[in-house]
Amino acid sequence: MQNIPLVLFGVPFHNVTFEEAIQWTVDRVRSGRPGVIATANLDFLVLAQTDPELREVLYEADIVIADGFPPVKLAPFYGPPLKGRVTGSDITPMLAERAAKEGISIYGLGAAEGIAVQAMEVLKKRHPDLKVAGAWSPPYAPLDKMDHAEILRRLEEAKPDILFTAFGAPKQDKFNHMHVKTWNVPVAIGIGGTLDFIAGVQTRAPVRVQKLQCEWLWRWGTDPKRLTKRYLTNIAFLMRAVWLTLRLKLGRNVPAQIDPSAPPHWPEHGVNYHEFQTLEKLPNELSGKVVIDLRNVEMIQSDEIGALLELSKRVEKVVLLHAGSKVRKLWEFSKLGDRLPLVVTCADALAALK
Ligand code: UDP
């Protein structure tokens, strides 16, 4: 499976189908190395705009799946298309079915009191061979007030292969991120309200409504008090995203002024300099402190941003020099500057790398 994500509005999406994400999960369980999956919908894009911690969580997730139509519809304007929507509420029962076949155990964590147990019972009834390692709905509390020690103790005792974390976004994803480096859970996946759907306390939209891409309207109708503010914010974000897309497609690019001292004696400063052209020409061997010069690039595609994001995980630091106005606009909107800062002059680049 290709692991360079497509970065859309600052959120990395891995271009996988349901089957590929499920196979990845099975392989990861077999490897025993803990990993996390985030199921990112439009709300994640919105939350990530103002939440640097969530952005980090998403950058570091092993797989982020596109749980909604907006990223799928907008992807082709920014690079390769996404293969399709991979929803958390659909992949959860599919994972349970595959787990039953593979002898893999699952654990349901979260939702209101008793719901996780009910949901696991429903799945067990559907798949009698399914190994349910456990289920628990801890008392509602903000992330920093939760009894993490008690949750970890239960997980340590149950030793699940797949953990379904259902605290809602972004709490569930921050929770998984907090513990992935220290616990022994091979795959943890944030699934939002899915335990409620499986237990039958919330009903999903009829398939017809889902096919019309209006599931969100259905949810809004069933829980207007909680969801009105969220959906209005999401719609406003979507309109801004479409407006940005039009400006980037139809507007004029103003290239950056080239710093006449570039490239200076980068090796003297222990800096690796690379003039970016295309993803294929991005060398694998870059290391240490890296300056990527964008002087001849009008726009960076979503997979190219994904590759730069991956590079930023591998090396000490990456900065981008000489970005034109379109890249700047995209960066400003996507808040990518924490990981991939844009700099104007070589002196700024050296300062940012210190
Ligand atoms: N929930 C929880 N702990 C909390 C807050 C929420 O377990 O502190 C559960 C809630 O009961 C529901 C799920 O998290 O089952 C959130 O569902 P929602 O539909 O809001 O998911 P989102 O769309 O936010 O991912």
JSON list of N, CA and C in Angstrom, two decimals, residues 78-124:
[
{"chain": "A", "resi": 78, "resn": "TYR", "atom": "N", "xyz": [-6.53, 19.17, -6.44]},
{"chain": "A", "resi": 78, "resn": "TYR", "atom": "CA", "xyz": [-5.24, 19.38, -5.76]},
{"chain": "A", "resi": 78, "resn": "TYR", "atom": "C", "xyz": [-4.20, 18.32, -6.09]},
{"chain": "A", "resi": 79, "resn": "GLY", "atom": "N", "xyz": [-4.56, 17.34, -6.95]},
{"chain": "A", "resi": 79, "resn": "GLY", "atom": "CA", "xyz": [-3.62, 16.27, -7.28]},
{"chain": "A", "resi": 79, "resn": "GLY", "atom": "C", "xyz": [-4.38, 15.01, -7.62]},
{"chain": "A", "resi": 80, "resn": "PRO", "atom": "N", "xyz": [-3.82, 13.82, -7.32]},
{"chain": "A", "resi": 80, "resn": "PRO", "atom": "CA", "xyz": [-4.51, 12.59, -7.68]},
{"chain": "A", "resi": 80, "resn": "PRO", "atom": "C", "xyz": [-5.85, 12.48, -6.94]},
{"chain": "A", "resi": 81, "resn": "PRO", "atom": "N", "xyz": [-6.84, 11.84, -7.59]},
{"chain": "A", "resi": 81, "resn": "PRO", "atom": "CA", "xyz": [-8.13, 11.68, -6.89]},
{"chain": "A", "resi": 81, "resn": "PRO", "atom": "C", "xyz": [-8.01, 10.66, -5.76]},
{"chain": "A", "resi": 82, "resn": "LEU", "atom": "N", "xyz": [-8.87, 10.80, -4.76]},
{"chain": "A", "resi": 82, "resn": "LEU", "atom": "CA", "xyz": [-8.96, 9.77, -3.72]},
{"chain": "A", "resi": 82, "resn": "LEU", "atom": "C", "xyz": [-9.82, 8.64, -4.29]},
{"chain": "A", "resi": 83, "resn": "LYS", "atom": "N", "xyz": [-9.48, 7.40, -3.90]},
{"chain": "A", "resi": 83, "resn": "LYS", "atom": "CA", "xyz": [-10.20, 6.25, -4.46]},
{"chain": "A", "resi": 83, "resn": "LYS", "atom": "C", "xyz": [-11.67, 6.23, -4.04]},
{"chain": "A", "resi": 84, "resn": "GLY", "atom": "N", "xyz": [-11.96, 6.86, -2.93]},
{"chain": "A", "resi": 84, "resn": "GLY", "atom": "CA", "xyz": [-13.37, 6.90, -2.49]},
{"chain": "A", "resi": 84, "resn": "GLY", "atom": "C", "xyz": [-13.47, 7.16, -1.01]},
{"chain": "A", "resi": 85, "resn": "ARG", "atom": "N", "xyz": [-14.71, 7.25, -0.58]},
{"chain": "A", "resi": 85, "resn": "ARG", "atom": "CA", "xyz": [-14.98, 7.52, 0.83]},
{"chain": "A", "resi": 85, "resn": "ARG", "atom": "C", "xyz": [-14.82, 6.22, 1.60]},
{"chain": "A", "resi": 86, "resn": "VAL", "atom": "N", "xyz": [-14.16, 6.27, 2.74]},
{"chain": "A", "resi": 86, "resn": "VAL", "atom": "CA", "xyz": [-14.01, 5.08, 3.59]},
{"chain": "A", "resi": 86, "resn": "VAL", "atom": "C", "xyz": [-14.51, 5.48, 4.97]},
{"chain": "A", "resi": 87, "resn": "THR", "atom": "N", "xyz": [-15.76, 5.21, 5.24]},
{"chain": "A", "resi": 87, "resn": "THR", "atom": "CA", "xyz": [-16.37, 5.75, 6.46]},
{"chain": "A", "resi": 87, "resn": "THR", "atom": "C", "xyz": [-16.07, 4.89, 7.68]},
{"chain": "A", "resi": 88, "resn": "GLY", "atom": "N", "xyz": [-15.89, 5.57, 8.82]},
{"chain": "A", "resi": 88, "resn": "GLY", "atom": "CA", "xyz": [-15.67, 4.86, 10.08]},
{"chain": "A", "resi": 88, "resn": "GLY", "atom": "C", "xyz": [-16.84, 3.96, 10.42]},
{"chain": "A", "resi": 89, "resn": "SER", "atom": "N", "xyz": [-18.05, 4.45, 10.17]},
{"chain": "A", "resi": 89, "resn": "SER", "atom": "CA", "xyz": [-19.21, 3.64, 10.58]},
{"chain": "A", "resi": 89, "resn": "SER", "atom": "C", "xyz": [-19.42, 2.43, 9.67]},
{"chain": "A", "resi": 90, "resn": "ASP", "atom": "N", "xyz": [-18.84, 2.43, 8.47]},
{"chain": "A", "resi": 90, "resn": "ASP", "atom": "CA", "xyz": [-18.92, 1.22, 7.62]},
{"chain": "A", "resi": 90, "resn": "ASP", "atom": "C", "xyz": [-17.74, 0.30, 7.88]},
{"chain": "A", "resi": 91, "resn": "ILE", "atom": "N", "xyz": [-16.57, 0.87, 8.10]},
{"chain": "A", "resi": 91, "resn": "ILE", "atom": "CA", "xyz": [-15.39, 0.01, 8.22]},
{"chain": "A", "resi": 91, "resn": "ILE", "atom": "C", "xyz": [-15.40, -0.77, 9.55]},
{"chain": "A", "resi": 92, "resn": "THR", "atom": "N", "xyz": [-16.06, -0.22, 10.57]},
{"chain": "A", "resi": 92, "resn": "THR", "atom": "CA", "xyz": [-16.04, -0.89, 11.88]},
{"chain": "A", "resi": 92, "resn": "THR", "atom": "C", "xyz": [-16.69, -2.29, 11.80]},
{"chain": "A", "resi": 93, "resn": "PRO", "atom": "N", "xyz": [-17.94, -2.41, 11.31]},
{"chain": "A", "resi": 93, "resn": "PRO", "atom": "CA", "xyz": [-18.49, -3.76, 11.19]},
{"chain": "A", "resi": 93, "resn": "PRO", "atom": "C", "xyz": [-17.73, -4.64, 10.20]},
{"chain": "A", "resi": 94, "resn": "MET", "atom": "N", "xyz": [-17.15, -4.02, 9.17]},
{"chain": "A", "resi": 94, "resn": "MET", "atom": "CA", "xyz": [-16.36, -4.81, 8.22]},
{"chain": "A", "resi": 94, "resn": "MET", "atom": "C", "xyz": [-15.10, -5.36, 8.89]},
{"chain": "A", "resi": 95, "resn": "LEU", "atom": "N", "xyz": [-14.50, -4.54, 9.74]},
{"chain": "A", "resi": 95, "resn": "LEU", "atom": "CA", "xyz": [-13.31, -5.01, 10.47]},
{"chain": "A", "resi": 95, "resn": "LEU", "atom": "C", "xyz": [-13.68, -6.13, 11.43]},
{"chain": "A", "resi": 96, "resn": "ALA", "atom": "N", "xyz": [-14.86, -6.01, 12.05]},
{"chain": "A", "resi": 96, "resn": "ALA", "atom": "CA", "xyz": [-15.30, -7.06, 12.98]},
{"chain": "A", "resi": 96, "resn": "ALA", "atom": "C", "xyz": [-15.49, -8.38, 12.22]},
{"chain": "A", "resi": 97, "resn": "GLU", "atom": "N", "xyz": [-16.07, -8.28, 11.02]},
{"chain": "A", "resi": 97, "resn": "GLU", "atom": "CA", "xyz": [-16.29, -9.48, 10.22]},
{"chain": "A", "resi": 97, "resn": "GLU", "atom": "C", "xyz": [-14.95, -10.14, 9.85]},
{"chain": "A", "resi": 98, "resn": "ARG", "atom": "N", "xyz": [-14.00, -9.31, 9.42]},
{"chain": "A", "resi": 98, "resn": "ARG", "atom": "CA", "xyz": [-12.69, -9.85, 9.03]},
{"chain": "A", "resi": 98, "resn": "ARG", "atom": "C", "xyz": [-11.96, -10.40, 10.26]},
{"chain": "A", "resi": 99, "resn": "ALA", "atom": "N", "xyz": [-12.09, -9.69, 11.39]},
{"chain": "A", "resi": 99, "resn": "ALA", "atom": "CA", "xyz": [-11.44, -10.14, 12.63]},
{"chain": "A", "resi": 99, "resn": "ALA", "atom": "C", "xyz": [-11.93, -11.54, 13.01]},
{"chain": "A", "resi": 100, "resn": "ALA", "atom": "N", "xyz": [-13.23, -11.76, 12.84]},
{"chain": "A", "resi": 100, "resn": "ALA", "atom": "CA", "xyz": [-13.80, -13.07, 13.18]},
{"chain": "A", "resi": 100, "resn": "ALA", "atom": "C", "xyz": [-13.17, -14.15, 12.31]},
{"chain": "A", "resi": 101, "resn": "LYS", "atom": "N", "xyz": [-12.94, -13.82, 11.04]},
{"chain": "A", "resi": 101, "resn": "LYS", "atom": "CA", "xyz": [-12.34, -14.81, 10.12]},
{"chain": "A", "resi": 101, "resn": "LYS", "atom": "C", "xyz": [-10.88, -15.07, 10.45]},
{"chain": "A", "resi": 102, "resn": "GLU", "atom": "N", "xyz": [-10.20, -14.04, 10.92]},
{"chain": "A", "resi": 102, "resn": "GLU", "atom": "CA", "xyz": [-8.75, -14.13, 11.11]},
{"chain": "A", "resi": 102, "resn": "GLU", "atom": "C", "xyz": [-8.36, -14.52, 12.54]},
{"chain": "A", "resi": 103, "resn": "GLY", "atom": "N", "xyz": [-9.34, -14.65, 13.42]},
{"chain": "A", "resi": 103, "resn": "GLY", "atom": "CA", "xyz": [-9.03, -14.96, 14.83]},
{"chain": "A", "resi": 103, "resn": "GLY", "atom": "C", "xyz": [-8.41, -13.78, 15.56]},
{"chain": "A", "resi": 104, "resn": "ILE", "atom": "N", "xyz": [-8.78, -12.57, 15.12]},
{"chain": "A", "resi": 104, "resn": "ILE", "atom": "CA", "xyz": [-8.24, -11.33, 15.70]},
{"chain": "A", "resi": 104, "resn": "ILE", "atom": "C", "xyz": [-9.26, -10.81, 16.72]},
{"chain": "A", "resi": 105, "resn": "SER", "atom": "N", "xyz": [-8.76, -10.30, 17.87]},
{"chain": "A", "resi": 105, "resn": "SER", "atom": "CA", "xyz": [-9.72, -9.86, 18.89]},
{"chain": "A", "resi": 105, "resn": "SER", "atom": "C", "xyz": [-9.97, -8.35, 18.81]},
{"chain": "A", "resi": 106, "resn": "ILE", "atom": "N", "xyz": [-11.15, -7.96, 19.26]},
{"chain": "A", "resi": 106, "resn": "ILE", "atom": "CA", "xyz": [-11.52, -6.53, 19.23]},
{"chain": "A", "resi": 106, "resn": "ILE", "atom": "C", "xyz": [-11.96, -6.06, 20.62]},
{"chain": "A", "resi": 107, "resn": "TYR", "atom": "N", "xyz": [-11.92, -4.74, 20.81]},
{"chain": "A", "resi": 107, "resn": "TYR", "atom": "CA", "xyz": [-12.33, -4.14, 22.09]},
{"chain": "A", "resi": 107, "resn": "TYR", "atom": "C", "xyz": [-13.09, -2.85, 21.76]},
{"chain": "A", "resi": 108, "resn": "GLY", "atom": "N", "xyz": [-14.24, -2.66, 22.36]},
{"chain": "A", "resi": 108, "resn": "GLY", "atom": "CA", "xyz": [-15.00, -1.42, 22.16]},
{"chain": "A", "resi": 108, "resn": "GLY", "atom": "C", "xyz": [-14.82, -0.50, 23.36]},
{"chain": "A", "resi": 109, "resn": "LEU", "atom": "N", "xyz": [-14.31, 0.71, 23.12]},
{"chain": "A", "resi": 109, "resn": "LEU", "atom": "CA", "xyz": [-14.04, 1.64, 24.22]},
{"chain": "A", "resi": 109, "resn": "LEU", "atom": "C", "xyz": [-14.76, 2.96, 23.94]},
{"chain": "A", "resi": 110, "resn": "GLY", "atom": "N", "xyz": [-15.63, 3.37, 24.87]},
{"chain": "A", "resi": 110, "resn": "GLY", "atom": "CA", "xyz": [-16.26, 4.68, 24.73]},
{"chain": "A", "resi": 110, "resn": "GLY", "atom": "C", "xyz": [-17.77, 4.59, 24.63]},
{"chain": "A", "resi": 111, "resn": "ALA", "atom": "N", "xyz": [-18.39, 5.70, 24.25]},
{"chain": "A", "resi": 111, "resn": "ALA", "atom": "CA", "xyz": [-19.84, 5.91, 24.15]},
{"chain": "A", "resi": 111, "resn": "ALA", "atom": "C", "xyz": [-20.45, 5.96, 25.56]},
{"chain": "A", "resi": 112, "resn": "ALA", "atom": "N", "xyz": [-21.76, 6.18, 25.62]},
{"chain": "A", "resi": 112, "resn": "ALA", "atom": "CA", "xyz": [-22.41, 6.34, 26.94]},
{"chain": "A", "resi": 112, "resn": "ALA", "atom": "C", "xyz": [-22.42, 4.99, 27.68]},
{"chain": "A", "resi": 113, "resn": "GLU", "atom": "N", "xyz": [-22.65, 5.08, 28.97]},
{"chain": "A", "resi": 113, "resn": "GLU", "atom": "CA", "xyz": [-22.54, 3.89, 29.83]},
{"chain": "A", "resi": 113, "resn": "GLU", "atom": "C", "xyz": [-23.30, 2.68, 29.26]},
{"chain": "A", "resi": 114, "resn": "GLY", "atom": "N", "xyz": [-22.64, 1.58, 29.17]},
{"chain": "A", "resi": 114, "resn": "GLY", "atom": "CA", "xyz": [-23.27, 0.33, 28.73]},
{"chain": "A", "resi": 114, "resn": "GLY", "atom": "C", "xyz": [-23.31, 0.12, 27.22]},
{"chain": "A", "resi": 115, "resn": "ILE", "atom": "N", "xyz": [-23.09, 1.19, 26.45]},
{"chain": "A", "resi": 115, "resn": "ILE", "atom": "CA", "xyz": [-23.24, 1.08, 24.99]},
{"chain": "A", "resi": 115, "resn": "ILE", "atom": "C", "xyz": [-22.14, 0.23, 24.35]},
{"chain": "A", "resi": 116, "resn": "ALA", "atom": "N", "xyz": [-20.91, 0.37, 24.87]},
{"chain": "A", "resi": 116, "resn": "ALA", "atom": "CA", "xyz": [-19.81, -0.41, 24.27]},
{"chain": "A", "resi": 116, "resn": "ALA", "atom": "C", "xyz": [-20.07, -1.90, 24.43]},
{"chain": "A", "resi": 117, "resn": "VAL", "atom": "N", "xyz": [-20.56, -2.29, 25.61]},
{"chain": "A", "resi": 117, "resn": "VAL", "atom": "CA", "xyz": [-20.86, -3.71, 25.86]},
{"chain": "A", "resi": 117, "resn": "VAL", "atom": "C", "xyz": [-21.96, -4.16, 24.90]},
{"chain": "A", "resi": 118, "resn": "GLN", "atom": "N", "xyz": [-23.01, -3.34, 24.80]},
{"chain": "A", "resi": 118, "resn": "GLN", "atom": "CA", "xyz": [-24.12, -3.70, 23.89]},
{"chain": "A", "resi": 118, "resn": "GLN", "atom": "C", "xyz": [-23.63, -3.87, 22.46]},
{"chain": "A", "resi": 119, "resn": "ALA", "atom": "N", "xyz": [-22.80, -2.94, 22.02]},
{"chain": "A", "resi": 119, "resn": "ALA", "atom": "CA", "xyz": [-22.32, -2.98, 20.62]},
{"chain": "A", "resi": 119, "resn": "ALA", "atom": "C", "xyz": [-21.50, -4.25, 20.38]},
{"chain": "A", "resi": 120, "resn": "MET", "atom": "N", "xyz": [-20.65, -4.59, 21.35]},
{"chain": "A", "resi": 120, "resn": "MET", "atom": "CA", "xyz": [-19.83, -5.80, 21.18]},
{"chain": "A", "resi": 120, "resn": "MET", "atom": "C", "xyz": [-20.72, -7.04, 21.17]},
{"chain": "A", "resi": 121, "resn": "GLU", "atom": "N", "xyz": [-21.81, -7.01, 21.95]},
{"chain": "A", "resi": 121, "resn": "GLU", "atom": "CA", "xyz": [-22.74, -8.16, 21.95]},
{"chain": "A", "resi": 121, "resn": "GLU", "atom": "C", "xyz": [-23.40, -8.32, 20.58]},
{"chain": "A", "resi": 122, "resn": "VAL", "atom": "N", "xyz": [-23.77, -7.18, 19.99]},
{"chain": "A", "resi": 122, "resn": "VAL", "atom": "CA", "xyz": [-24.40, -7.23, 18.66]},
{"chain": "A", "resi": 122, "resn": "VAL", "atom": "C", "xyz": [-23.42, -7.85, 17.64]},
{"chain": "A", "resi": 123, "resn": "LEU", "atom": "N", "xyz": [-22.15, -7.39, 17.70]},
{"chain": "A", "resi": 123, "resn": "LEU", "atom": "CA", "xyz": [-21.17, -7.91, 16.73]},
{"chain": "A", "resi": 123, "resn": "LEU", "atom": "C", "xyz": [-20.92, -9.40, 16.95]},
{"chain": "A", "resi": 124, "resn": "LYS", "atom": "N", "xyz": [-20.88, -9.80, 18.22]},
{"chain": "A", "resi": 124, "resn": "LYS", "atom": "CA", "xyz": [-20.65, -11.21, 18.55]},
{"chain": "A", "resi": 124, "resn": "LYS", "atom": "C", "xyz": [-21.81, -12.08, 18.04]}
]
